[in-house]
Amino acid sequence: MQDLLNSALQAIENANNSNELKEIEIKYLGKKGLITEQLKTLKDLSEEDKRTTGKAIQEIKQKFLSAYQKKASQLEIEEINSKLTAEFFDITLPRLNKINHSKKGTIHPLNQLQQQVEEIFSDMGFEIADGPEVESEYYNFEALNIPSHHPARDMQDTFFIENKADPKHGELILRTHTSPVQIRTMELKGAPLRIIVPGRVFRYEATDATHDSTFNQVEGLLIDKNIGLADLKGIMEEFLSRLFEKDITVRFRPGYFPFVEPGLELDILWQKGKNGQSDKWLEFMGAGMVHPNVLKAGGIDPENNQGWAFGFGITRLAMIKYQIADIRQIHNSDLRFLKQF
Ligand code: DAH
């Protein structure tokens, strides 16, 4: 038995890795292992011999196990260390040239522009607000002073969600503009307010180079005391000048939107007319002083508060800023288009 122990300890000592060690354990302590076999012989011995031999075998087993454990943890440490050396990855090494850099992604031009717009308005103290794309007729029209059968509903051809009317808020639709978020934010936060709302809007219309059924708008809303249109003009000139990185002049023209009174359109002076030719103006957005009915719908007292709102197409702005000729390129994910940004 002493020989058995010596050969076992020798084998443990010589094991090169944990797999070999595992096999040694099976060889000695497995179901048919050499030490196990010794235990099986006990049943044929006398009571007296059983006790002494049994004790001796148990001692051998204990010695085997403690040598085994010691070797196992030593091998484990060795194996972790060699793995760490083999798999060491130097993150400070310069990149390999064989990586194909043309596969690197870029941020979509629309998102780039939206980030810029958010940044500029945030600097001017505006918060970014948000609302659902699936909207109710109430928020999209009613609360914005556009009752049913109002001709303005036909100006914005609408996608309806089938069989989703509810008695309080009317049919469920895809929002046709970001203006419903005016009402939702008034309800949520009350006056004063200074927000912009970038978001996706949907119109049921035929698609061509300048019309898409999905596009992006930015709504603006400022409510406080003693607010006038001069503030709007100043803020828009500041915003546009920062965005286009040059001084921009704007002008107001009268316009009609049911949710503002007076309503107006804002144009950008795009090119000064030379040699007696007239100036070139770009229509940019709708705006106006928020209609008292809209303030009331949002739970704000029109006697003590006033403000203005605006809405522009950020898709259209992207087309102007990046000189994109066809609006359909913006959403068709053509890599030849996207790689340019
Ligand atoms: N919601 C309008 C549209 O989509 C744009 C608009 C016009 C928004 C005037 C306004 C506004 O807030 O005051 O055509």
mmCIF file of N, CA and C in Angstrom, residues 100-158:
data_model
loop_
_atom_site.group_PDB
_atom_site.id
_atom_site.type_symbol
_atom_site.label_atom_id
_atom_site.label_comp_id
_atom_site.label_asym_id
_atom_site.label_seq_id
_atom_site.Cartn_x
_atom_site.Cartn_y
_atom_site.Cartn_z
ATOM 1 N N ASN A 100 -10.998 47.565 -43.292
ATOM 2 C CA ASN A 100 -11.596 48.334 -44.371
ATOM 3 C C ASN A 100 -12.352 49.549 -43.813
ATOM 4 N N HIS A 101 -11.703 50.705 -43.895
ATOM 5 C CA HIS A 101 -12.281 51.882 -43.262
ATOM 6 C C HIS A 101 -13.513 52.411 -43.978
ATOM 7 N N SER A 102 -13.706 52.009 -45.213
ATOM 8 C CA SER A 102 -14.876 52.522 -45.926
ATOM 9 C C SER A 102 -16.155 51.972 -45.300
ATOM 10 N N LYS A 103 -16.019 50.941 -44.420
ATOM 11 C CA LYS A 103 -17.228 50.368 -43.812
ATOM 12 C C LYS A 103 -17.656 51.096 -42.550
ATOM 13 N N LYS A 104 -16.897 52.126 -42.169
ATOM 14 C CA LYS A 104 -17.233 52.849 -40.953
ATOM 15 C C LYS A 104 -18.547 53.614 -41.168
ATOM 16 N N GLY A 105 -19.453 53.559 -40.187
ATOM 17 C CA GLY A 105 -20.738 54.235 -40.338
ATOM 18 C C GLY A 105 -20.629 55.737 -40.100
ATOM 19 N N THR A 106 -21.636 56.474 -40.545
ATOM 20 C CA THR A 106 -21.692 57.909 -40.249
ATOM 21 C C THR A 106 -23.082 58.214 -39.705
ATOM 22 N N ILE A 107 -23.221 59.371 -39.105
ATOM 23 C CA ILE A 107 -24.535 59.755 -38.593
ATOM 24 C C ILE A 107 -25.362 60.319 -39.741
ATOM 25 N N HIS A 108 -26.599 59.877 -39.832
ATOM 26 C CA HIS A 108 -27.483 60.304 -40.921
ATOM 27 C C HIS A 108 -27.587 61.837 -40.949
ATOM 28 N N PRO A 109 -27.544 62.445 -42.155
ATOM 29 C CA PRO A 109 -27.559 63.905 -42.236
ATOM 30 C C PRO A 109 -28.716 64.557 -41.467
ATOM 31 N N LEU A 110 -29.869 63.886 -41.490
ATOM 32 C CA LEU A 110 -31.022 64.440 -40.788
ATOM 33 C C LEU A 110 -30.765 64.491 -39.278
ATOM 34 N N ASN A 111 -30.139 63.422 -38.761
ATOM 35 C CA ASN A 111 -29.835 63.395 -37.324
ATOM 36 C C ASN A 111 -28.743 64.389 -36.968
ATOM 37 N N GLN A 112 -27.758 64.524 -37.863
ATOM 38 C CA GLN A 112 -26.712 65.528 -37.626
ATOM 39 C C GLN A 112 -27.337 66.906 -37.492
ATOM 40 N N LEU A 113 -28.244 67.194 -38.430
ATOM 41 C CA LEU A 113 -28.871 68.507 -38.438
ATOM 42 C C LEU A 113 -29.742 68.691 -37.196
ATOM 43 N N GLN A 114 -30.486 67.646 -36.851
ATOM 44 C CA GLN A 114 -31.343 67.739 -35.663
ATOM 45 C C GLN A 114 -30.509 67.994 -34.408
ATOM 46 N N GLN A 115 -29.353 67.326 -34.310
ATOM 47 C CA GLN A 115 -28.477 67.563 -33.155
ATOM 48 C C GLN A 115 -28.029 69.016 -33.096
ATOM 49 N N GLN A 116 -27.683 69.564 -34.273
ATOM 50 C CA GLN A 116 -27.255 70.972 -34.324
ATOM 51 C C GLN A 116 -28.377 71.899 -33.893
ATOM 52 N N VAL A 117 -29.583 71.629 -34.410
ATOM 53 C CA VAL A 117 -30.739 72.464 -34.082
ATOM 54 C C VAL A 117 -30.993 72.425 -32.571
ATOM 55 N N GLU A 118 -30.937 71.209 -31.999
ATOM 56 C CA GLU A 118 -31.176 71.068 -30.557
ATOM 57 C C GLU A 118 -30.125 71.819 -29.754
ATOM 58 N N GLU A 119 -28.891 71.750 -30.231
ATOM 59 C CA GLU A 119 -27.796 72.403 -29.521
ATOM 60 C C GLU A 119 -27.989 73.921 -29.493
ATOM 61 N N ILE A 120 -28.328 74.489 -30.645
ATOM 62 C CA ILE A 120 -28.468 75.946 -30.725
ATOM 63 C C ILE A 120 -29.641 76.415 -29.857
ATOM 64 N N PHE A 121 -30.782 75.720 -29.963
ATOM 65 C CA PHE A 121 -31.928 76.153 -29.149
ATOM 66 C C PHE A 121 -31.697 75.892 -27.655
ATOM 67 N N SER A 122 -30.982 74.816 -27.333
ATOM 68 C CA SER A 122 -30.670 74.583 -25.919
ATOM 69 C C SER A 122 -29.853 75.741 -25.360
ATOM 70 N N ASP A 123 -28.887 76.210 -26.155
ATOM 71 C CA ASP A 123 -28.076 77.358 -25.726
ATOM 72 C C ASP A 123 -28.937 78.569 -25.442
ATOM 73 N N MET A 124 -30.061 78.692 -26.155
ATOM 74 C CA MET A 124 -30.931 79.850 -25.959
ATOM 75 C C MET A 124 -31.998 79.560 -24.893
ATOM 76 N N GLY A 125 -31.841 78.490 -24.144
ATOM 77 C CA GLY A 125 -32.722 78.229 -23.001
ATOM 78 C C GLY A 125 -33.964 77.420 -23.313
ATOM 79 N N PHE A 126 -34.007 76.785 -24.487
ATOM 80 C CA PHE A 126 -35.172 75.963 -24.828
ATOM 81 C C PHE A 126 -34.963 74.532 -24.338
ATOM 82 N N GLU A 127 -36.062 73.904 -23.883
ATOM 83 C CA GLU A 127 -36.000 72.488 -23.544
ATOM 84 C C GLU A 127 -36.497 71.684 -24.734
ATOM 85 N N ILE A 128 -36.066 70.405 -24.802
ATOM 86 C CA ILE A 128 -36.502 69.527 -25.887
ATOM 87 C C ILE A 128 -37.701 68.724 -25.376
ATOM 88 N N ALA A 129 -38.829 68.822 -26.086
ATOM 89 C CA ALA A 129 -40.020 68.066 -25.680
ATOM 90 C C ALA A 129 -40.354 67.035 -26.759
ATOM 91 N N ASP A 130 -41.279 66.132 -26.411
ATOM 92 C CA ASP A 130 -41.497 64.951 -27.215
ATOM 93 C C ASP A 130 -42.966 64.538 -27.089
ATOM 94 N N GLY A 131 -43.501 63.888 -28.109
ATOM 95 C CA GLY A 131 -44.880 63.400 -28.030
ATOM 96 C C GLY A 131 -45.047 62.205 -28.944
ATOM 97 N N PRO A 132 -46.222 61.547 -28.894
ATOM 98 C CA PRO A 132 -46.404 60.308 -29.668
ATOM 99 C C PRO A 132 -46.614 60.561 -31.161
ATOM 100 N N GLU A 133 -46.152 59.606 -31.983
ATOM 101 C CA GLU A 133 -46.363 59.706 -33.434
ATOM 102 C C GLU A 133 -47.774 59.234 -33.788
ATOM 103 N N VAL A 134 -48.295 58.256 -33.038
ATOM 104 C CA VAL A 134 -49.703 57.876 -33.195
ATOM 105 C C VAL A 134 -50.477 58.775 -32.239
ATOM 106 N N GLU A 135 -51.301 59.642 -32.810
ATOM 107 C CA GLU A 135 -51.898 60.736 -32.046
ATOM 108 C C GLU A 135 -53.413 60.650 -32.182
ATOM 109 N N SER A 136 -54.127 61.390 -31.369
ATOM 110 C CA SER A 136 -55.582 61.403 -31.520
ATOM 111 C C SER A 136 -55.999 62.642 -32.302
ATOM 112 N N GLU A 137 -57.183 62.562 -32.911
ATOM 113 C CA GLU A 137 -57.728 63.729 -33.623
ATOM 114 C C GLU A 137 -57.815 64.933 -32.696
ATOM 115 N N TYR A 138 -58.098 64.645 -31.421
ATOM 116 C CA TYR A 138 -58.246 65.756 -30.478
ATOM 117 C C TYR A 138 -56.966 66.586 -30.397
ATOM 118 N N TYR A 139 -55.833 65.931 -30.142
ATOM 119 C CA TYR A 139 -54.574 66.701 -30.004
ATOM 120 C C TYR A 139 -54.071 67.251 -31.336
ATOM 121 N N ASN A 140 -54.274 66.452 -32.402
ATOM 122 C CA ASN A 140 -53.727 66.870 -33.695
ATOM 123 C C ASN A 140 -54.533 68.020 -34.313
ATOM 124 N N PHE A 141 -55.856 68.070 -34.036
ATOM 125 C CA PHE A 141 -56.708 69.082 -34.660
ATOM 126 C C PHE A 141 -57.514 69.911 -33.652
ATOM 127 N N GLU A 142 -58.451 69.219 -32.968
ATOM 128 C CA GLU A 142 -59.427 69.909 -32.116
ATOM 129 C C GLU A 142 -58.787 70.939 -31.180
ATOM 130 N N ALA A 143 -57.835 70.462 -30.381
ATOM 131 C CA ALA A 143 -57.234 71.320 -29.362
ATOM 132 C C ALA A 143 -56.431 72.438 -29.999
ATOM 133 N N LEU A 144 -56.090 72.282 -31.282
ATOM 134 C CA LEU A 144 -55.338 73.323 -31.989
ATOM 135 C C LEU A 144 -56.279 74.238 -32.766
ATOM 136 N N ASN A 145 -57.539 74.288 -32.298
ATOM 137 C CA ASN A 145 -58.502 75.208 -32.900
ATOM 138 C C ASN A 145 -58.862 74.833 -34.340
ATOM 139 N N ILE A 146 -58.797 73.526 -34.641
ATOM 140 C CA ILE A 146 -59.241 73.041 -35.947
ATOM 141 C C ILE A 146 -60.378 72.050 -35.718
ATOM 142 N N PRO A 147 -61.652 72.552 -35.573
ATOM 143 C CA PRO A 147 -62.770 71.642 -35.323
ATOM 144 C C PRO A 147 -63.020 70.745 -36.540
ATOM 145 N N SER A 148 -63.775 69.651 -36.358
ATOM 146 C CA SER A 148 -64.066 68.795 -37.521
ATOM 147 C C SER A 148 -64.829 69.621 -38.549
ATOM 148 N N HIS A 149 -64.689 69.284 -39.790
ATOM 149 C CA HIS A 149 -65.283 69.998 -40.937
ATOM 150 C C HIS A 149 -64.617 71.334 -41.190
ATOM 151 N N HIS A 150 -63.601 71.700 -40.393
ATOM 152 C CA HIS A 150 -62.839 72.906 -40.703
ATOM 153 C C HIS A 150 -62.033 72.632 -41.975
ATOM 154 N N PRO A 151 -62.044 73.564 -42.936
ATOM 155 C CA PRO A 151 -61.327 73.285 -44.195
ATOM 156 C C PRO A 151 -59.833 73.009 -43.982
ATOM 157 N N ALA A 152 -59.257 73.490 -42.869
ATOM 158 C CA ALA A 152 -57.829 73.269 -42.648
ATOM 159 C C ALA A 152 -57.501 71.784 -42.497
ATOM 160 N N ARG A 153 -58.515 70.952 -42.151
ATOM 161 C CA ARG A 153 -58.224 69.519 -42.045
ATOM 162 C C ARG A 153 -57.840 68.930 -43.394
ATOM 163 N N ASP A 154 -58.373 69.525 -44.463
ATOM 164 C CA ASP A 154 -58.044 69.021 -45.800
ATOM 165 C C ASP A 154 -56.647 69.440 -46.237
ATOM 166 N N MET A 155 -56.095 70.475 -45.583
ATOM 167 C CA MET A 155 -54.744 70.914 -45.951
ATOM 168 C C MET A 155 -53.711 69.866 -45.546
ATOM 169 N N GLN A 156 -54.054 69.053 -44.571
ATOM 170 C CA GLN A 156 -53.103 68.046 -44.103
ATOM 171 C C GLN A 156 -53.738 66.672 -44.235
ATOM 172 N N ASP A 157 -53.556 66.037 -45.383
ATOM 173 C CA ASP A 157 -54.176 64.726 -45.616
ATOM 174 C C ASP A 157 -53.639 63.716 -44.625
ATOM 175 N N THR A 158 -54.584 63.006 -44.021
ATOM 176 C CA THR A 158 -54.259 62.278 -42.798
ATOM 177 C C THR A 158 -54.342 60.766 -42.969
#
